């Protein structure tokens, strides 16, 4: 077959069955999904109105330059629009960063457990994914720097670092001074991607945009409308990057990667600051409560700077716990695929969903885990 050898090393994404199928299997009317870190409250009404208004123009190609969205985001972050690059979700931009930085034989370095897309992004380019284990459930930036200075296993060069800040699945955030020290020490010729998909939920906004305003060169910051803005299905995210990196992303991205209804809905969502703040406030309360519930049930949760909570399961029985919860109608993420086979991650839902989780967790833990 005329397919690239590198693809042999790439695991295909294994989607979960649709909610309807899971509900049927469990013999339940409905399932509560707390597994994908979506916002708990649905799309913002202004975004829905903009999306519906865009329907009459569906026969037109999107604005490939995403001019209005770039201008609005540029203004928000104090950066020129050219330093904003739209993406089909932040996930696509993770891939585009790899396409811009990696040749076959090169390597991407990142802490692990972290977001699994970094692994496949490197793999599809024939590059190695060098995973640096967490230390005490936190990033080992010294270890990441060491890996960046070591030879790439494939004979090329280390060219890319992904740092999810806050991290998925652990929900932890880097101390800003530590991050600056890391960037200062990073060897030249390595692009650092700060994946800030959960930025809005952090107690203090992570510093990616500020670092770019200072003129740092080998830097790309990723954000998304999938989480607190409630637009996960539309697939819209963006990169903020130095002029050189943004220019490279514009060269590798498909011109119509951000569809028009997504651009319009995202623009409208940006204007809903009060409701976004309310939702962030809700997530702050919910993650604290979730942490208490998990600890009370005997798990070992981490404090979170996101809209989800990571917890180690006693005896490492995360798969069994997730299965038990599934049978009760609760979908949470068992973290084997993230490199943490003994842990689960629970997304903050609505109050009702969170209470349903707490009750189901107590039942399952009492029974068999
Ligand atoms: C750390 C991280 N980066 C990127 C993404 C992808 O976000 P998007 O929906 O914008 O593709 C996610 C989604 O879960 C994530 O957790």
XYZ file of C-alpha atoms and ligand atoms in Angstrom:
385
model
C 0.000 0.000 0.000
C 1.291 3.496 -0.801
C 1.053 4.634 2.803
C 3.780 6.244 4.906
C 5.688 3.944 7.263
C 5.312 6.519 10.055
C 1.564 5.835 10.244
C 2.305 2.357 11.562
C 3.320 4.024 14.833
C 0.170 6.140 15.164
C -2.754 4.818 17.207
C -6.073 5.716 15.591
C -8.510 7.595 17.836
C -10.952 5.184 19.404
C -14.207 7.065 19.844
C -16.589 6.253 22.659
C -19.918 4.845 21.505
C -22.598 7.556 21.164
C -24.457 8.452 24.385
C -27.642 6.868 23.019
C -25.874 3.526 22.562
C -24.299 3.704 26.025
C -27.700 4.461 27.565
C -29.282 1.519 25.719
C -26.534 -0.827 26.879
C -26.951 0.289 30.486
C -30.747 0.046 30.161
C -31.086 3.682 31.253
C -33.177 6.592 29.993
C -30.276 9.004 29.980
C -26.586 9.213 30.699
C -24.682 12.022 32.416
C -21.489 12.742 30.519
C -18.671 14.102 32.633
C -15.906 12.781 30.408
C -14.823 15.355 27.827
C -14.386 18.618 29.731
C -17.037 20.468 27.783
C -18.649 23.461 29.452
C -21.612 22.424 31.591
C -24.170 24.947 30.391
C -24.617 24.756 26.644
C -23.784 27.380 24.066
C -24.237 31.046 24.942
C -27.531 32.428 23.546
C -25.751 35.149 21.548
C -23.588 32.483 19.918
C -26.644 30.422 18.988
C -28.267 33.504 17.414
C -25.115 34.216 15.380
C -24.916 30.575 14.332
C -28.528 30.594 13.154
C -28.039 33.864 11.301
C -25.096 32.306 9.443
C -27.349 29.527 8.095
C -28.602 31.618 5.153
C -25.018 31.921 3.859
C -24.105 28.241 4.019
C -23.652 28.149 0.232
C -20.675 30.520 0.553
C -17.134 29.538 1.462
C -15.975 30.846 4.832
C -13.774 33.902 5.216
C -10.450 32.067 4.911
C -8.720 34.984 6.611
C -11.161 34.952 9.554
C -10.698 38.721 9.540
C -13.356 39.714 12.097
C -12.431 37.008 14.575
C -8.720 37.705 14.259
C -9.315 41.415 14.782
C -11.470 40.825 17.870
C -9.003 38.378 19.412
C -6.052 40.604 18.534
C -7.735 43.487 20.320
C -8.556 41.350 23.335
C -4.951 40.233 23.780
C -3.149 43.375 22.615
C -1.620 41.624 19.607
C -1.842 42.432 15.882
C -4.427 40.298 14.019
C -1.603 38.667 12.043
C -0.481 37.030 15.271
C -3.820 35.245 15.625
C -4.412 32.036 13.648
C -7.820 30.316 13.641
C -8.090 26.563 13.969
C -10.605 23.747 13.688
C -10.429 23.550 17.448
C -7.172 23.807 19.378
C -6.706 20.174 18.450
C -6.043 21.051 14.827
C -3.569 23.707 15.901
C -1.654 21.103 17.921
C -1.264 19.227 14.624
C -0.405 22.361 12.677
C 2.367 23.226 15.144
C 3.810 19.778 14.533
C 3.472 20.254 10.775
C 5.285 23.569 11.052
C 8.113 22.338 13.298
C 8.789 18.643 12.772
C 10.557 16.706 10.056
C 10.810 12.901 10.124
C 13.349 11.845 12.761
C 12.792 14.979 14.876
C 11.191 14.863 18.315
C 8.485 16.609 20.309
C 8.917 16.658 24.095
C 6.143 16.997 26.659
C 5.301 16.086 30.242
C 3.268 12.920 30.665
C 0.427 12.270 31.537
C -0.853 15.082 29.370
C -3.070 15.602 26.351
C -2.897 12.572 24.080
C -3.066 14.583 20.833
C 0.581 15.541 21.283
C 1.546 11.905 20.736
C -0.251 11.516 17.420
C 0.720 15.008 16.238
C 4.371 13.988 16.433
C 3.734 10.492 15.100
C 2.038 11.495 11.855
C 5.148 13.471 10.932
C 7.441 10.542 11.562
C 8.747 12.294 14.670
C 9.195 10.813 18.143
C 7.022 11.748 21.099
C 9.348 12.034 24.104
C 7.259 11.823 27.269
C 8.762 13.203 30.477
C 7.049 11.633 33.512
C 5.382 13.916 36.035
C 7.073 14.152 39.397
C 4.740 14.173 42.404
C 1.879 14.639 39.934
C 3.376 17.946 38.677
C 5.446 18.962 35.646
C 9.149 18.192 35.913
C 10.415 21.158 33.912
C 14.019 20.259 34.653
C 13.356 16.855 33.105
C 11.720 18.495 30.080
C 14.772 20.725 29.616
C 17.063 17.729 29.874
C 15.056 15.905 27.213
C 15.246 18.999 25.014
C 19.021 19.000 25.226
C 19.369 15.270 24.568
C 19.669 13.903 21.018
C 16.330 13.104 19.360
C 15.832 9.302 19.366
C 15.166 9.320 15.609
C 18.422 11.032 14.732
C 16.948 14.459 13.998
C 16.539 17.328 16.421
C 14.181 18.169 19.260
C 12.104 20.946 17.722
C 8.896 21.143 19.690
C 7.722 21.242 23.314
C 4.068 21.020 24.309
C 3.111 22.297 27.753
C -0.575 22.082 28.622
C -1.057 24.889 31.123
C -3.259 24.076 32.975
C -2.567 20.439 32.283
C -5.112 17.920 31.091
C -5.684 15.488 32.848
C -4.143 16.653 36.142
C -5.641 20.170 36.225
C -2.449 21.682 37.640
C -0.941 24.991 36.520
C 2.649 26.190 36.350
C 3.963 28.915 38.574
C 4.513 31.911 36.205
C 8.086 32.523 37.370
C 8.927 28.866 36.850
C 7.489 28.991 33.322
C 9.509 32.090 32.470
C 12.657 30.427 33.784
C 11.884 27.406 31.632
C 11.396 29.482 28.480
C 14.605 31.397 29.141
C 16.513 28.127 29.489
C 14.958 26.387 26.470
C 17.629 25.777 23.819
C 17.303 27.862 20.642
C 15.511 26.215 17.739
C 12.716 24.657 19.805
C 9.144 25.887 19.434
C 7.282 25.979 22.744
C 3.532 25.464 22.455
C 1.657 26.588 25.548
C -1.670 24.827 25.305
C -3.983 27.019 27.368
C -7.263 25.314 26.469
C -8.462 25.781 30.084
C -7.063 29.286 30.617
C -10.403 30.839 31.507
C -10.894 28.524 34.481
C -7.583 29.285 36.167
C -7.598 31.450 39.307
C -5.037 33.674 37.603
C -5.027 33.759 33.808
C -1.962 31.955 32.443
C 0.661 34.186 30.946
C 0.870 33.018 27.323
C -0.482 36.191 25.710
C 1.677 38.395 27.985
C 4.770 36.415 26.999
C 3.954 37.052 23.351
C 3.426 40.764 23.941
C 6.974 40.824 25.312
C 8.147 39.709 21.885
C 9.175 36.105 22.585
C 9.892 34.399 19.286
C 9.668 30.604 19.474
C 6.292 30.640 21.157
C 2.737 29.632 20.315
C -0.250 29.835 22.687
C -3.393 27.804 22.039
C -6.887 28.597 23.265
C -10.332 27.304 22.431
C -14.031 28.110 22.308
C -14.840 24.478 23.176
C -14.800 24.818 26.947
C -16.263 27.759 28.840
C -17.686 29.265 25.614
C -19.662 26.092 24.972
C -18.902 25.636 21.261
C -17.147 22.248 21.242
C -19.268 20.863 18.385
C -18.479 23.791 16.089
C -14.715 23.167 16.255
C -13.176 26.570 16.739
C -9.978 27.487 18.537
C -7.066 29.811 17.905
C -3.352 30.219 18.191
C -1.636 33.369 19.377
C 1.929 33.284 18.148
C 5.004 35.309 17.324
C 4.901 36.766 13.797
C 7.230 34.056 12.435
C 5.325 31.181 14.017
C 1.920 32.606 13.042
C 3.196 32.966 9.484
C 4.273 29.326 9.468
C 0.895 28.174 10.810
C -0.830 30.166 8.095
C 1.237 28.308 5.533
C 0.365 24.846 6.833
C -3.291 25.381 7.673
C -6.080 24.545 5.226
C -7.563 27.918 4.249
C -11.101 27.019 5.284
C -10.226 25.262 8.526
C -12.526 27.511 10.570
C -16.046 27.357 9.148
C -18.194 30.479 8.925
C -20.911 29.612 11.480
C -18.096 28.796 13.913
C -16.376 32.120 13.268
C -19.647 34.029 13.759
C -20.640 32.131 16.891
C -17.181 32.565 18.414
C -17.254 36.296 17.748
C -20.648 36.604 19.431
C -19.510 34.481 22.377
C -16.607 36.850 23.016
C -19.125 39.576 23.818
C -20.735 37.582 26.645
C -18.212 38.340 29.379
C -20.713 38.427 32.264
C -22.177 35.017 31.556
C -18.725 33.561 30.958
C -17.637 34.898 34.354
C -20.710 33.332 35.971
C -19.867 29.973 34.409
C -16.270 30.178 35.521
C -17.466 30.956 39.045
C -19.736 27.921 38.939
C -16.861 25.681 37.835
C -14.712 26.982 40.701
C -17.362 25.946 43.214
C -18.073 22.671 41.455
C -14.440 21.573 41.288
C -13.992 22.157 45.000
C -17.111 20.172 45.808
C -16.071 17.413 43.401
C -12.709 17.198 45.075
C -14.341 16.821 48.475
C -16.686 14.128 47.156
C -13.797 12.190 45.602
C -11.676 12.437 48.733
C -14.579 11.386 50.942
C -15.037 8.308 48.741
C -11.415 7.297 49.340
C -9.841 8.540 46.103
C -6.828 10.854 46.008
C -7.854 13.949 44.013
C -5.665 16.883 42.982
C -6.695 20.513 43.395
C -7.778 21.792 39.993
C -7.323 24.981 37.991
C -9.723 23.755 35.318
C -13.292 22.504 34.925
C -12.358 18.932 35.806
C -10.770 17.008 38.645
C -8.121 14.286 38.467
C -8.110 11.561 41.102
C -6.020 8.463 41.714
C -8.175 5.441 42.509
C -7.303 3.137 45.428
C -5.565 0.016 44.185
C -5.287 1.625 40.734
C -8.721 0.264 39.855
C -9.704 3.164 37.619
C -11.090 1.076 34.764
C -13.329 -0.859 37.148
C -14.563 2.331 38.769
C -15.348 3.932 35.408
C -17.213 0.767 34.365
C -19.172 0.774 37.605
C -20.119 4.415 37.130
C -21.113 3.748 33.522
C -23.562 1.111 34.670
C -25.047 3.818 36.933
C -25.419 6.223 33.995
C -22.328 8.325 34.703
C -19.595 8.643 32.079
C -16.206 9.694 33.431
C -12.779 9.324 31.845
C -10.532 6.472 32.902
C -7.064 7.776 32.091
C -5.214 4.814 30.636
C -4.905 6.566 27.254
C -3.489 9.650 28.968
C -0.743 7.650 30.628
C -2.408 7.397 34.052
C -3.986 3.929 34.148
C -4.808 4.181 37.860
C -6.684 7.468 37.725
C -9.958 8.969 36.576
C -10.902 12.458 35.470
C -14.321 13.910 36.185
C -15.615 17.003 34.389
C -17.657 19.519 36.384
C -21.287 19.358 35.261
C -24.385 21.208 36.375
C -25.316 21.021 40.073
C -27.772 18.253 39.299
C -25.200 16.254 37.326
C -22.579 16.698 40.026
C -24.998 15.470 42.684
C -25.859 12.460 40.519
C -22.138 11.738 40.259
C -21.623 12.008 44.016
C -24.468 9.585 44.705
C -23.358 7.096 42.051
C -19.755 7.228 43.247
C -20.801 6.427 46.805
C -22.861 3.463 45.580
C -20.128 2.059 43.344
C -17.357 2.467 45.943
C -19.533 0.777 48.572
C -20.162 -2.099 46.207
C -17.089 -3.226 44.385
C -14.150 -0.885 44.058
C -5.215 20.410 26.780
C -6.164 20.427 25.634
N -5.776 20.981 24.484
C -6.587 21.025 23.422
C -7.851 20.489 23.472
C -8.674 20.490 22.228
O -9.649 21.463 22.248
P -10.547 21.737 20.983
O -11.905 21.268 21.309
O -10.474 23.230 20.802
O -9.962 21.013 19.824
C -8.301 19.901 24.636
C -9.642 19.301 24.687
O -10.035 18.546 25.526
C -7.438 19.851 25.744
O -7.805 19.259 26.870
